[in-house]
């Protein structure tokens, strides 16, 4: 199960100075690689292009699409109050007046971070449904044969709790109602969340996390009960073996006496 | 289908070869080779090991637990009955209750059928208790009274027969069951793959280390015995003898079995899986698959002619027992038997229609 870093992306951190320009775009267009707080390598590249843009340069599309991973889905355009945003999970282009670039960039980083978390949680769960199916029987009854799998189950519960905690941490922002009075940044963030269906995906991921957590929680409970019973059972067996030994010796002594 | 481990096949082949050589030389020439006492303990230890692998393969194939127990009990009873038939027809009727290795293995399988769900630690405890009880029970039974001229003799009374089965026979339950139980417990640790199991890891090293430690304990006990007080030296210990199976002997042979299994699992199984040593692995597998048959047939082959010739010449079947031929000739005959065995059994191949194992499967499975 993939495990995202626990640091939620609320603000995003600038991790580096502007990297490069982009071929085919004016020199004022700069690309920055900005951390979205998921992990050391988790960042988003943002192309900031100040000014009024009636026509969108094709180079912007090409640049955004070039960075998109195969499993990331299509990128999309979003226009809002004279600002244009071309977004994909790993690259985003912001075409806006210079004084609006900063707030929009902050909103994009925040939502991208949340999207990255939800996306990673979704992928983690998607990859581990077969494991859940295999482990589900242990939620009802634990057995001797499964004792050696306790470490594995413990790790899975820990990871599920970790993922559930990540979703919980971003919930106050993702599920919060629109703020009033709205700002440009808040509206961009709301629109972006809407386009990414972030609220619905967050709810669905939380639901899945509940299923995983419940299952492994029950597995843990059953395993714990089993191990406690097993320890007592062993002690009982030691007593039984000792009693049986005494009984055997007594019977054998009687047998020997009978033979004489 | 039961998973096969070349390590187990090889060790069982070594055990059966050792037993064939010892029995031929002892029964035909009255000579006890220095490696006598090695084969039987290894054979019994591996019976427990194989039982674990066999039962686990049935569990993996989805057989119901009760069905596995039933089949196990039937197999155990079959081998137990085969042991009696063996005593009756090979050692002749007066030795029917000599409690040979087959009756022991049959008993062990029946008990393991019910004890296989016990925690491993409990099996280890039972094994240790059996080893510790043996000298005490031998002392209670006055072991020496049942042995004349190094051979077990008992009256055909219920008490003597039961005492022979429990303590004083050739392979009594106490302490020999310990080897089978500990073989089972060892396999449950060594041949389990995945988390918690040590099948693919350093389990062999731990097993070999424990085996080596047990061998060392045995050597130390042998070394200090002359300096110990009489009751300990003569009662709890007793030197290196197979009849009776003294504490030093049992601990040493248990250690040797564990050590050899650990080493073979580490060094032989990977080679076999890689397709190396195909001839050696093939021969070992053949001898291992037919080990019960070989055990019975090698007795028949060299004892029946002996009985028939003795009876025809003197009227006493055992007249030439242990003095029929020279040591060299008995070794040569054993070698010829083993060679013929391998050739015949390999020619029969996997069809196995005429073997004790096939009969057991037909009756029990």
Coordinates of C-alpha atoms in Angstrom, one line a residue:
Chain A
X1 CA 0.0 0.0 0.0
X2 CA 1.5 3.3 -1.0
X3 CA 1.8 5.7 1.9
X4 CA 1.7 9.4 1.3
X5 CA 3.7 11.6 3.6
X6 CA 1.6 12.9 6.5
X7 CA 2.2 16.5 5.9
X8 CA -0.9 18.0 4.4
X9 CA -0.5 20.7 1.8
X10 CA -2.3 23.7 3.1
X11 CA -0.2 26.4 1.8
X12 CA 2.5 24.9 -0.3
X13 CA 6.1 25.9 0.0
X14 CA 8.3 27.4 -2.6
X15 CA 11.0 24.9 -2.9
X16 CA 13.2 26.6 -5.4
X17 CA 13.8 29.8 -7.3
X18 CA 12.3 30.2 -10.8
X19 CA 13.6 27.4 -12.9
X20 CA 13.4 28.3 -16.6
X21 CA 11.4 30.0 -19.2
X22 CA 9.4 28.1 -21.7
X23 CA 10.2 28.0 -25.3
X24 CA 7.6 29.9 -27.4
X25 CA 6.5 32.0 -24.5
X26 CA 7.6 35.5 -23.6
X27 CA 10.5 36.0 -21.2
X28 CA 8.1 37.1 -18.5
X29 CA 6.7 33.6 -18.3
X30 CA 8.5 31.8 -15.6
X31 CA 8.3 28.2 -14.3
X32 CA 8.6 27.4 -10.6
X33 CA 8.7 24.0 -9.0
X34 CA 6.8 24.4 -5.7
X35 CA 6.4 21.9 -3.0
X36 CA 2.9 20.9 -2.1
X37 CA 3.9 19.4 1.1
X38 CA 3.3 15.7 0.4
X39 CA 6.8 14.4 0.3
X40 CA 10.2 15.5 -0.7
X41 CA 9.6 14.8 -4.4
X42 CA 6.0 15.9 -4.4
X43 CA 5.8 19.2 -6.0
X44 CA 3.9 21.0 -8.7
X45 CA 5.4 23.0 -11.5
X46 CA 3.7 26.3 -12.0
X47 CA 4.1 28.4 -15.1
X48 CA 3.2 32.0 -14.2
X49 CA 2.6 34.3 -17.1
X50 CA 1.7 37.9 -16.1
X51 CA -0.5 40.1 -18.3
X52 CA -3.9 40.2 -20.1
X53 CA -4.2 37.3 -22.5
X54 CA -6.9 37.3 -25.0
X55 CA -5.4 34.4 -26.9
X56 CA -3.8 31.5 -25.2
X57 CA -0.5 30.5 -26.6
X58 CA -0.4 26.9 -27.8
X59 CA 2.9 26.5 -26.1
X60 CA 1.1 26.7 -22.7
X61 CA -1.1 23.7 -23.6
X62 CA 2.0 21.8 -24.9
X63 CA 3.9 22.6 -21.7
X64 CA 1.2 21.5 -19.3
X65 CA 0.4 18.3 -21.3
X66 CA 4.0 17.4 -21.6
X67 CA 4.3 17.1 -17.8
X68 CA 1.2 15.0 -17.3
X69 CA 1.7 11.5 -16.2
X70 CA 0.0 8.6 -18.1
X71 CA -2.5 7.9 -15.2
X72 CA -3.2 11.5 -14.2
X73 CA -6.2 12.1 -16.5
X74 CA -6.7 15.0 -18.9
X75 CA -5.7 18.6 -18.0
X76 CA -8.4 21.3 -18.3
X77 CA -8.8 25.0 -18.7
X78 CA -10.5 27.3 -16.2
X79 CA -11.2 30.9 -16.7
X80 CA -12.2 33.3 -14.0
X81 CA -12.3 37.1 -13.8
X82 CA -9.8 37.6 -16.6
X83 CA -7.5 34.9 -15.2
X84 CA -6.9 31.7 -17.1
X85 CA -5.7 28.5 -15.5
X86 CA -4.6 25.4 -17.3
X87 CA -4.4 22.7 -14.6
X88 CA -3.0 19.2 -14.4
X89 CA -1.9 17.3 -11.3
X90 CA 1.8 17.9 -11.9
X91 CA 1.8 21.1 -14.0
X92 CA -0.3 24.2 -13.9
X93 CA -0.2 27.4 -16.0
X94 CA -1.6 30.6 -14.6
X95 CA -2.2 33.4 -17.0
X96 CA -3.3 36.5 -15.0
X97 CA -2.4 40.0 -14.3
X98 CA 0.8 40.3 -12.3
X99 CA -0.9 41.5 -9.1
X100 CA -3.3 38.4 -9.1
X101 CA -0.6 35.8 -9.8
X102 CA 0.4 35.4 -6.1
X103 CA -3.1 34.7 -4.6
X104 CA -4.0 32.4 -7.5
X105 CA -0.8 30.5 -7.2
X106 CA -1.4 29.9 -3.5
X107 CA -4.9 28.7 -4.2
X108 CA -3.7 26.3 -6.9
X109 CA -1.0 24.9 -4.6
X110 CA -3.4 24.3 -1.8
X111 CA -6.0 22.5 -4.0
X112 CA -3.3 20.6 -5.8
X113 CA -1.9 19.4 -2.6
X114 CA -5.3 18.2 -1.4
X115 CA -5.9 16.6 -4.8
X116 CA -2.6 14.8 -4.5
X117 CA -3.5 13.4 -1.1
X118 CA -6.9 12.2 -2.2
X119 CA -5.4 10.8 -5.4
X120 CA -2.8 8.8 -3.5
X121 CA -5.3 7.5 -1.0
X122 CA -7.5 6.4 -3.8
X123 CA -4.7 4.6 -5.5
X124 CA -3.6 3.0 -2.2
X125 CA -7.1 1.6 -1.6
X126 CA -7.6 0.6 -5.2
X127 CA -4.4 -1.5 -5.0
X128 CA -5.3 -3.1 -1.7
X129 CA -8.9 -4.4 -2.3
X130 CA -7.6 -7.9 -3.0
X131 CA -5.7 -7.8 0.3
X132 CA -8.8 -6.7 2.1
X133 CA -10.8 -9.6 0.5
X134 CA -8.1 -12.0 1.6
X135 CA -8.0 -10.7 5.2
X136 CA -11.7 -10.2 5.7
X137 CA -12.2 -13.7 7.1
X138 CA -9.8 -13.0 9.9
X139 CA -12.1 -10.2 11.0
X140 CA -14.5 -12.9 12.0
X141 CA -12.3 -15.6 13.3
X142 CA -8.5 -15.7 14.0
X143 CA -6.7 -19.0 13.8
X144 CA -3.3 -20.5 14.6
X145 CA -2.3 -20.5 11.0
X146 CA -2.8 -16.7 10.8
X147 CA -0.6 -16.0 13.8
X148 CA 2.5 -15.5 11.6
X149 CA 0.5 -12.8 9.7
X150 CA -0.1 -10.6 12.7
X151 CA 2.8 -8.3 11.8
X152 CA 1.5 -7.9 8.3
X153 CA -2.0 -7.2 9.6
X154 CA -0.6 -4.7 12.1
X155 CA 1.2 -2.9 9.3
X156 CA -1.9 -2.7 7.2
X157 CA -4.0 -1.3 10.0
X158 CA -1.3 1.2 10.7
X159 CA -1.3 2.3 7.1
X160 CA -5.0 2.5 6.8
X161 CA -5.2 4.6 9.9
X162 CA -2.5 6.8 8.5
X163 CA -4.4 7.3 5.3
X164 CA -7.6 7.9 7.2
X165 CA -5.7 10.5 9.3
X166 CA -4.6 12.2 6.1
X167 CA -8.1 12.5 4.8
X168 CA -9.2 13.8 8.2
X169 CA -6.5 16.4 8.3
X170 CA -7.5 18.0 5.0
X171 CA -11.2 17.6 5.7
X172 CA -11.7 21.0 7.4
X173 CA -10.4 22.7 4.3
X174 CA -11.9 20.5 1.6
X175 CA -15.3 20.2 3.2
X176 CA -15.5 23.8 4.4
X177 CA -18.3 25.9 2.9
X178 CA -17.2 28.9 0.7
X179 CA -15.9 31.8 2.7
X180 CA -17.7 35.1 2.8
X181 CA -16.9 37.6 1.6
X182 CA -15.2 35.7 -1.2
X183 CA -11.8 36.6 -2.5
X184 CA -10.3 35.9 -5.8
X185 CA -8.1 33.1 -4.3
X186 CA -11.0 31.5 -2.4
X187 CA -13.1 31.5 -5.5
X188 CA -10.4 30.0 -7.7
X189 CA -9.9 27.4 -5.0
X190 CA -13.6 26.6 -4.9
X191 CA -13.9 26.4 -8.6
X192 CA -10.8 24.1 -8.8
X193 CA -12.1 21.9 -6.1
X194 CA -15.4 21.7 -7.9
X195 CA -13.8 20.8 -11.2
X196 CA -11.7 18.1 -9.4
X197 CA -14.8 16.8 -7.6
X198 CA -12.6 16.9 -4.6
X199 CA -15.4 16.9 -2.0
X200 CA -17.1 13.9 -3.5
X201 CA -13.8 12.1 -3.9
X202 CA -12.9 12.9 -0.3
X203 CA -16.2 11.5 0.9
X204 CA -15.7 8.4 -1.2
X205 CA -12.2 7.9 0.0
X206 CA -13.3 8.4 3.6
X207 CA -15.9 5.8 3.1
X208 CA -13.4 3.3 1.7
X209 CA -11.0 4.1 4.5
X210 CA -13.8 3.3 7.0
X211 CA -14.3 -0.1 5.4
X212 CA -10.5 -0.8 5.6
X213 CA -10.2 0.5 9.1
X214 CA -13.2 -1.4 10.4
X215 CA -11.9 -4.6 8.8
X216 CA -8.4 -4.3 10.1
X217 CA -9.6 -3.0 13.4
X218 CA -11.7 -6.2 13.8
X219 CA -8.7 -8.3 12.7
X220 CA -6.6 -6.6 15.3
X221 CA -9.3 -7.3 18.0
X222 CA -9.7 -10.9 16.9
X223 CA -5.9 -11.4 16.8
X224 CA -5.5 -9.8 20.2
X225 CA -8.2 -12.0 21.7
X226 CA -6.7 -15.0 20.1
X227 CA -3.2 -14.4 21.4
X228 CA -4.5 -13.8 24.9
X229 CA -6.5 -17.0 24.8
X230 CA -3.6 -18.8 23.2
X231 CA -1.2 -17.8 26.0
X232 CA -3.7 -19.1 28.6
X233 CA -4.3 -22.2 26.5
X234 CA -0.6 -23.0 26.4
X235 CA -0.4 -22.7 30.1
X236 CA -3.3 -25.0 30.4
X237 CA -1.5 -27.4 28.1
X238 CA 1.6 -27.3 30.2
X239 CA -0.5 -28.3 33.2
X240 CA -2.3 -31.0 31.2
X241 CA 1.0 -32.4 30.0
X242 CA 2.4 -32.5 33.5
X243 CA -0.8 -34.1 34.8
X244 CA -0.7 -36.6 32.0
X245 CA 2.9 -37.4 32.8
X246 CA 2.0 -38.0 36.4
X247 CA -0.9 -40.2 35.3
X248 CA 1.3 -42.1 32.9
X249 CA 3.9 -42.8 35.6
X250 CA 1.2 -43.9 38.0
X251 CA -0.4 -46.2 35.4
X252 CA 3.0 -47.5 34.4
X253 CA 3.9 -48.3 38.0
X254 CA 0.7 -50.2 38.3
X255 CA 1.4 -52.0 35.1
X256 CA 4.9 -53.0 36.3
X257 CA 3.5 -54.2 39.7
X258 CA 0.8 -56.2 37.9
X259 CA 3.5 -57.8 35.7
X260 CA 5.4 -58.9 38.8
Chain B
X1 CA 0.1 -32.9 -4.5
X2 CA 2.5 -33.0 -1.6
X3 CA 5.5 -30.6 -2.0
X4 CA 8.7 -32.5 -2.1
X5 CA 11.9 -31.3 -0.6
X6 CA 15.1 -32.8 -1.9
X7 CA 16.7 -32.4 1.6
X8 CA 14.1 -34.7 3.2
X9 CA 14.4 -37.2 0.3
X10 CA 18.1 -37.3 0.6
X11 CA 18.2 -37.7 4.4
X12 CA 15.5 -40.4 4.2
X13 CA 17.5 -42.2 1.6
X14 CA 20.6 -42.0 3.8
X15 CA 18.5 -43.4 6.7
X16 CA 17.2 -46.3 4.7
X17 CA 20.6 -47.1 3.2
X18 CA 22.1 -47.1 6.6
X19 CA 19.4 -49.4 8.0
X20 CA 19.7 -51.8 5.1
X21 CA 23.5 -52.1 5.6
X22 CA 23.2 -52.5 9.3
X23 CA 20.4 -55.1 9.1
X24 CA 22.2 -57.2 6.4
X25 CA 25.5 -57.2 8.3
X26 CA 23.9 -57.9 11.7
X27 CA 21.5 -60.6 10.6
X28 CA 23.8 -62.3 8.2
X29 CA 27.2 -61.9 9.8
X30 CA 26.6 -60.8 13.4
X31 CA 28.6 -57.7 12.7
X32 CA 27.4 -54.3 13.9
X33 CA 28.8 -51.5 11.8
X34 CA 30.0 -48.3 13.5
X35 CA 27.2 -46.3 11.9
X36 CA 24.5 -48.5 13.4
X37 CA 21.9 -46.5 15.3
X38 CA 22.0 -43.6 12.8
X39 CA 19.3 -44.6 10.3
X40 CA 16.4 -45.4 12.6
X41 CA 16.4 -42.1 14.6
X42 CA 16.7 -40.1 11.4
X43 CA 13.9 -42.2 9.8
X44 CA 11.6 -41.6 12.7
X45 CA 12.4 -37.9 12.9
X46 CA 11.7 -37.5 9.2
X47 CA 8.3 -39.3 9.6
X48 CA 7.2 -36.3 11.7
X49 CA 8.6 -33.9 9.3
X50 CA 6.9 -35.5 6.3
X51 CA 3.6 -35.7 8.2
X52 CA 3.7 -31.9 8.6
X53 CA 4.4 -31.3 5.0
X54 CA 1.8 -33.8 3.9
X55 CA -0.9 -32.5 6.2
X56 CA -0.2 -28.9 5.2
X57 CA -0.5 -29.8 1.5
X58 CA -3.9 -31.2 2.2
X59 CA -4.9 -28.0 4.1
X60 CA -3.7 -26.0 1.2
X61 CA -5.7 -28.1 -1.2
X62 CA -8.8 -27.3 0.7
X63 CA -9.4 -30.6 2.4
X64 CA -11.6 -30.4 5.5
X65 CA -9.9 -30.7 8.8
X66 CA -11.9 -33.7 9.9
X67 CA -11.0 -35.5 6.6
X68 CA -7.3 -34.8 7.2
X69 CA -7.6 -36.3 10.7
X70 CA -9.5 -39.3 9.4
X71 CA -6.9 -40.0 6.7
X72 CA -4.1 -39.5 9.1
X73 CA -5.5 -41.9 11.6
X74 CA -6.2 -44.5 8.9
X75 CA -2.6 -44.2 7.6
X76 CA -1.2 -44.5 11.1
X77 CA -3.3 -47.6 11.8
X78 CA -2.3 -49.0 8.4
X79 CA 1.4 -48.6 9.3
X80 CA 0.8 -50.0 12.8
X81 CA -0.9 -53.0 11.3
X82 CA 1.8 -53.4 8.7
X83 CA 4.2 -53.4 11.6
X84 CA 2.5 -56.3 13.2
X85 CA 2.3 -58.2 9.9
X86 CA 6.0 -57.4 9.4
X87 CA 6.8 -58.9 12.8
X88 CA 4.6 -61.9 12.2
X89 CA 5.9 -62.8 8.8
X90 CA 9.4 -61.6 8.9
X91 CA 10.5 -62.0 12.5
X92 CA 8.2 -65.1 12.9
X93 CA 5.2 -65.4 15.4
X94 CA 7.2 -65.4 18.6
X95 CA 8.4 -61.9 17.9
X96 CA 5.1 -60.4 17.0
X97 CA 5.3 -58.1 19.9
X98 CA 8.8 -56.9 19.5
X99 CA 7.6 -53.3 18.8
X100 CA 9.6 -52.5 15.7
X101 CA 10.0 -49.1 14.0
X102 CA 6.8 -49.5 11.9
X103 CA 4.5 -49.9 15.0
X104 CA 6.2 -46.8 16.5
X105 CA 5.7 -44.7 13.3
X106 CA 2.1 -45.9 13.0
X107 CA 1.5 -44.9 16.6
X108 CA 3.2 -41.5 16.1
X109 CA 1.0 -40.7 13.1
X110 CA -2.2 -41.6 14.9
X111 CA -1.1 -39.3 17.8
X112 CA 0.1 -36.5 15.5
X113 CA -3.3 -36.6 13.7
X114 CA -4.9 -35.4 16.9
X115 CA -2.0 -33.3 18.2
X116 CA -1.2 -31.4 15.0
X117 CA -3.2 -28.4 16.2
X118 CA -1.3 -28.1 19.4
X119 CA 1.0 -25.2 19.7
X120 CA 4.5 -26.0 18.7
X121 CA 5.8 -25.3 22.2
X122 CA 3.5 -27.9 23.7
X123 CA 4.9 -30.5 21.2
X124 CA 8.4 -29.5 22.2
X125 CA 7.4 -29.9 25.9
X126 CA 6.0 -33.3 25.3
X127 CA 9.1 -34.3 23.4
X128 CA 11.3 -33.1 26.3
X129 CA 9.1 -34.9 28.8
X130 CA 9.4 -38.2 26.9
X131 CA 13.1 -37.9 26.8
X132 CA 13.3 -37.2 30.5
X133 CA 10.8 -39.9 31.4
X134 CA 12.5 -42.7 29.5
X135 CA 15.3 -43.5 32.0
X136 CA 12.9 -43.3 34.9
X137 CA 10.4 -45.6 33.3
X138 CA 13.1 -48.0 32.2
X139 CA 14.3 -48.2 35.7
X140 CA 10.8 -48.8 37.0
X141 CA 10.3 -51.6 34.5
X142 CA 13.7 -53.1 35.1
X143 CA 14.7 -52.8 31.4
X144 CA 17.4 -55.4 31.6
X145 CA 15.0 -58.2 32.4
X146 CA 13.4 -57.9 29.0
X147 CA 16.6 -58.2 27.1
X148 CA 18.5 -61.4 26.7
X149 CA 21.6 -61.6 24.5
X150 CA 21.0 -58.0 23.3
X151 CA 17.5 -58.9 22.1
X152 CA 14.1 -58.1 23.4
X153 CA 12.1 -60.9 24.8
X154 CA 8.8 -60.6 26.6
X155 CA 6.2 -62.9 28.0
X156 CA 2.9 -62.9 26.1
X157 CA 1.1 -61.2 29.0
X158 CA -0.9 -58.0 28.7
X159 CA 1.4 -56.2 31.2
X160 CA 4.7 -57.3 29.5
X161 CA 3.3 -56.5 26.0
X162 CA 2.2 -53.1 27.1
X163 CA 5.4 -52.4 28.9
X164 CA 7.3 -53.4 25.8
X165 CA 5.1 -51.1 23.7
X166 CA 5.7 -48.2 26.1
X167 CA 9.3 -48.6 27.3
X168 CA 11.2 -51.8 26.8
X169 CA 10.6 -52.9 23.2
X170 CA 12.9 -52.3 20.3
X171 CA 11.3 -48.9 19.5
X172 CA 8.9 -48.1 22.4
X173 CA 6.8 -45.0 22.5
X174 CA 9.0 -43.6 25.3
X175 CA 11.3 -42.0 24.3
X176 CA 11.2 -42.6 20.5
X177 CA 7.9 -40.7 20.0
X178 CA 9.9 -37.6 20.9
X179 CA 11.8 -37.8 17.6
X180 CA 8.6 -37.9 15.6
X181 CA 7.0 -35.1 17.5
X182 CA 10.1 -32.9 17.4
X183 CA 10.4 -33.7 13.6
X184 CA 6.9 -32.4 13.2
X185 CA 7.6 -29.3 15.3
X186 CA 10.8 -28.6 13.4
X187 CA 9.1 -28.8 10.0
X188 CA 6.3 -26.5 11.2
X189 CA 9.1 -23.9 11.8
X190 CA 11.4 -24.7 8.8
X191 CA 9.0 -25.4 6.0
X192 CA 6.6 -22.5 6.4
X193 CA 6.9 -19.7 3.9
X194 CA 5.9 -16.1 4.4
X195 CA 5.9 -13.6 7.3
X196 CA 6.6 -15.3 10.6
X197 CA 7.8 -18.5 8.9
X198 CA 11.4 -19.1 8.3
X199 CA 11.2 -21.1 5.2
X200 CA 13.0 -18.7 3.0
X201 CA 15.2 -17.1 5.7
X202 CA 17.6 -18.0 8.4
X203 CA 15.5 -20.8 9.8
X204 CA 18.0 -23.4 8.6
X205 CA 20.8 -21.7 10.5
X206 CA 18.8 -21.6 13.8
X207 CA 17.9 -25.2 13.3
X208 CA 21.4 -26.2 12.5
X209 CA 22.7 -24.3 15.6
X210 CA 20.1 -26.0 17.8
X211 CA 21.1 -29.3 16.4
X212 CA 24.8 -28.6 16.9
X213 CA 24.1 -27.5 20.5
X214 CA 22.2 -30.8 21.2
X215 CA 25.1 -32.8 19.7
X216 CA 27.5 -30.8 22.0
X217 CA 25.3 -31.5 25.0
X218 CA 25.4 -35.2 24.1
X219 CA 29.1 -35.2 23.8
X220 CA 29.5 -33.4 27.1
X221 CA 27.1 -35.8 28.8
X222 CA 29.2 -38.7 27.5
X223 CA 32.4 -37.1 28.6
X224 CA 31.3 -36.3 32.2
X225 CA 29.3 -39.5 32.8
X226 CA 32.3 -41.4 34.2
X227 CA 32.7 -38.7 36.8
X228 CA 29.1 -38.6 37.9
X229 CA 27.5 -40.5 40.8
X230 CA 26.2 -44.0 40.2
X231 CA 22.4 -43.2 40.1
X232 CA 22.9 -40.4 37.6
X233 CA 25.5 -42.2 35.5
X234 CA 23.7 -45.5 35.3
X235 CA 20.1 -44.3 35.7
X236 CA 19.5 -41.0 34.0
X237 CA 22.4 -41.4 31.6
X238 CA 23.8 -44.7 30.4
X239 CA 26.4 -44.1 27.7
X240 CA 26.0 -44.3 23.9
X241 CA 23.6 -47.2 23.3
X242 CA 20.6 -47.5 21.1
X243 CA 19.1 -50.4 23.1
X244 CA 18.2 -48.9 25.5
X245 CA 18.0 -45.5 23.9
X246 CA 19.9 -43.5 26.5
X247 CA 19.5 -39.8 27.1
X248 CA 22.9 -39.1 25.5
X249 CA 22.1 -41.1 22.4
X250 CA 18.6 -39.6 21.9
X251 CA 19.8 -36.1 22.4
X252 CA 22.8 -36.7 20.1
X253 CA 20.7 -38.3 17.4
X254 CA 18.0 -35.6 17.7
X255 CA 20.7 -33.0 17.3
X256 CA 22.3 -34.8 14.4
X257 CA 18.9 -35.0 12.7
X258 CA 18.2 -31.3 13.2
X259 CA 21.7 -30.3 12.1
X260 CA 21.6 -32.4 9.0
X261 CA 18.0 -31.3 8.0
X262 CA 19.0 -27.6 8.5
X263 CA 22.2 -28.0 6.4
X264 CA 20.4 -30.0 3.7
X265 CA 17.6 -27.5 3.5
X266 CA 20.1 -24.7 3.0
X267 CA 22.4 -26.4 0.6
X268 CA 20.6 -29.2 -1.2
X269 CA 17.1 -27.7 -1.7
X270 CA 18.3 -24.7 -3.7
X271 CA 20.5 -26.9 -5.9
X272 CA 17.5 -29.3 -6.5
X273 CA 15.2 -26.4 -7.3
X274 CA 17.8 -25.1 -9.8
X275 CA 17.8 -28.5 -11.5
X276 CA 21.3 -29.4 -10.3
X277 CA 22.3 -32.9 -9.2
X278 CA 19.4 -34.5 -11.1
X279 CA 20.8 -38.0 -10.8
X280 CA 21.4 -37.8 -7.0
X281 CA 18.1 -36.1 -6.4
X282 CA 16.3 -38.6 -8.5
X283 CA 17.8 -41.6 -6.7
X284 CA 17.1 -40.0 -3.3
X285 CA 13.5 -39.3 -4.3
X286 CA 12.9 -42.8 -5.5
X287 CA 14.3 -44.3 -2.3
X288 CA 12.4 -41.8 -0.2
X289 CA 9.1 -42.4 -2.0
X290 CA 9.5 -46.2 -1.5
X291 CA 11.1 -46.1 1.9
X292 CA 8.4 -48.2 3.6
X293 CA 8.5 -50.8 0.9
X294 CA 12.3 -50.9 1.0
X295 CA 12.2 -51.3 4.7
X296 CA 10.0 -54.3 4.6
X297 CA 11.4 -55.9 1.4
X298 CA 15.0 -55.8 2.5
X299 CA 14.1 -57.8 5.6
X300 CA 12.2 -60.3 3.5
X301 CA 15.0 -60.6 1.0
X302 CA 17.7 -61.5 3.5
X303 CA 15.7 -63.1 6.4
X304 CA 13.3 -65.4 4.6
X305 CA 16.1 -67.3 2.8
X306 CA 17.9 -67.5 6.1
X307 CA 14.8 -68.9 7.9
X308 CA 14.0 -71.4 5.1
X309 CA 17.6 -72.6 4.8
X310 CA 17.9 -72.9 8.6
X311 CA 14.7 -74.8 8.9
X312 CA 15.5 -77.1 6.0
X313 CA 19.0 -77.9 7.3
X314 CA 18.5 -78.1 11.1
X315 CA 14.7 -77.8 11.8
X316 CA 15.4 -74.5 13.5
X317 CA 14.7 -71.4 11.3
X318 CA 17.1 -69.1 13.2
X319 CA 19.9 -71.6 13.2
X320 CA 22.1 -69.5 10.8
X321 CA 20.9 -66.1 12.1
X322 CA 23.9 -63.8 12.5
X323 CA 26.3 -66.4 11.3
X324 CA 25.3 -67.1 7.8
X325 CA 28.1 -65.5 5.9
X326 CA 31.1 -63.2 6.3
X327 CA 31.0 -59.4 6.9
X328 CA 32.3 -58.6 3.5
X329 CA 29.7 -60.8 1.8
X330 CA 26.9 -59.3 3.8
X331 CA 28.0 -55.8 2.8
X332 CA 28.2 -56.9 -0.8
X333 CA 24.7 -58.4 -0.6
X334 CA 23.3 -55.2 1.0
X335 CA 24.9 -53.2 -1.8
X336 CA 23.5 -55.5 -4.4
X337 CA 20.1 -55.2 -2.9
X338 CA 20.2 -51.4 -2.8
X339 CA 21.4 -51.3 -6.4
X340 CA 18.6 -53.6 -7.5
X341 CA 16.1 -51.6 -5.5
X342 CA 17.0 -48.4 -7.2
X343 CA 17.0 -49.9 -10.7
X344 CA 13.7 -51.7 -10.2
X345 CA 11.9 -48.8 -8.5
X346 CA 13.1 -46.3 -11.1
X347 CA 12.0 -48.6 -13.8
X348 CA 8.5 -48.8 -12.2
X349 CA 8.6 -45.0 -12.1
X350 CA 5.7 -43.0 -10.8
X351 CA 3.1 -45.7 -11.4
X352 CA 4.0 -47.3 -8.1
X353 CA 1.4 -50.1 -8.3
X354 CA 3.3 -52.6 -6.3
X355 CA 4.4 -50.9 -3.1
X356 CA 3.4 -50.6 0.5
X357 CA 2.9 -46.8 -0.1
X358 CA 0.5 -47.4 -3.0
X359 CA -1.5 -49.9 -0.9
X360 CA -1.6 -47.4 2.0
X361 CA -3.0 -44.7 -0.3
X362 CA -5.5 -47.2 -1.8
X363 CA -6.7 -48.2 1.7
X364 CA -6.6 -45.0 3.5
X365 CA -6.9 -41.9 1.2

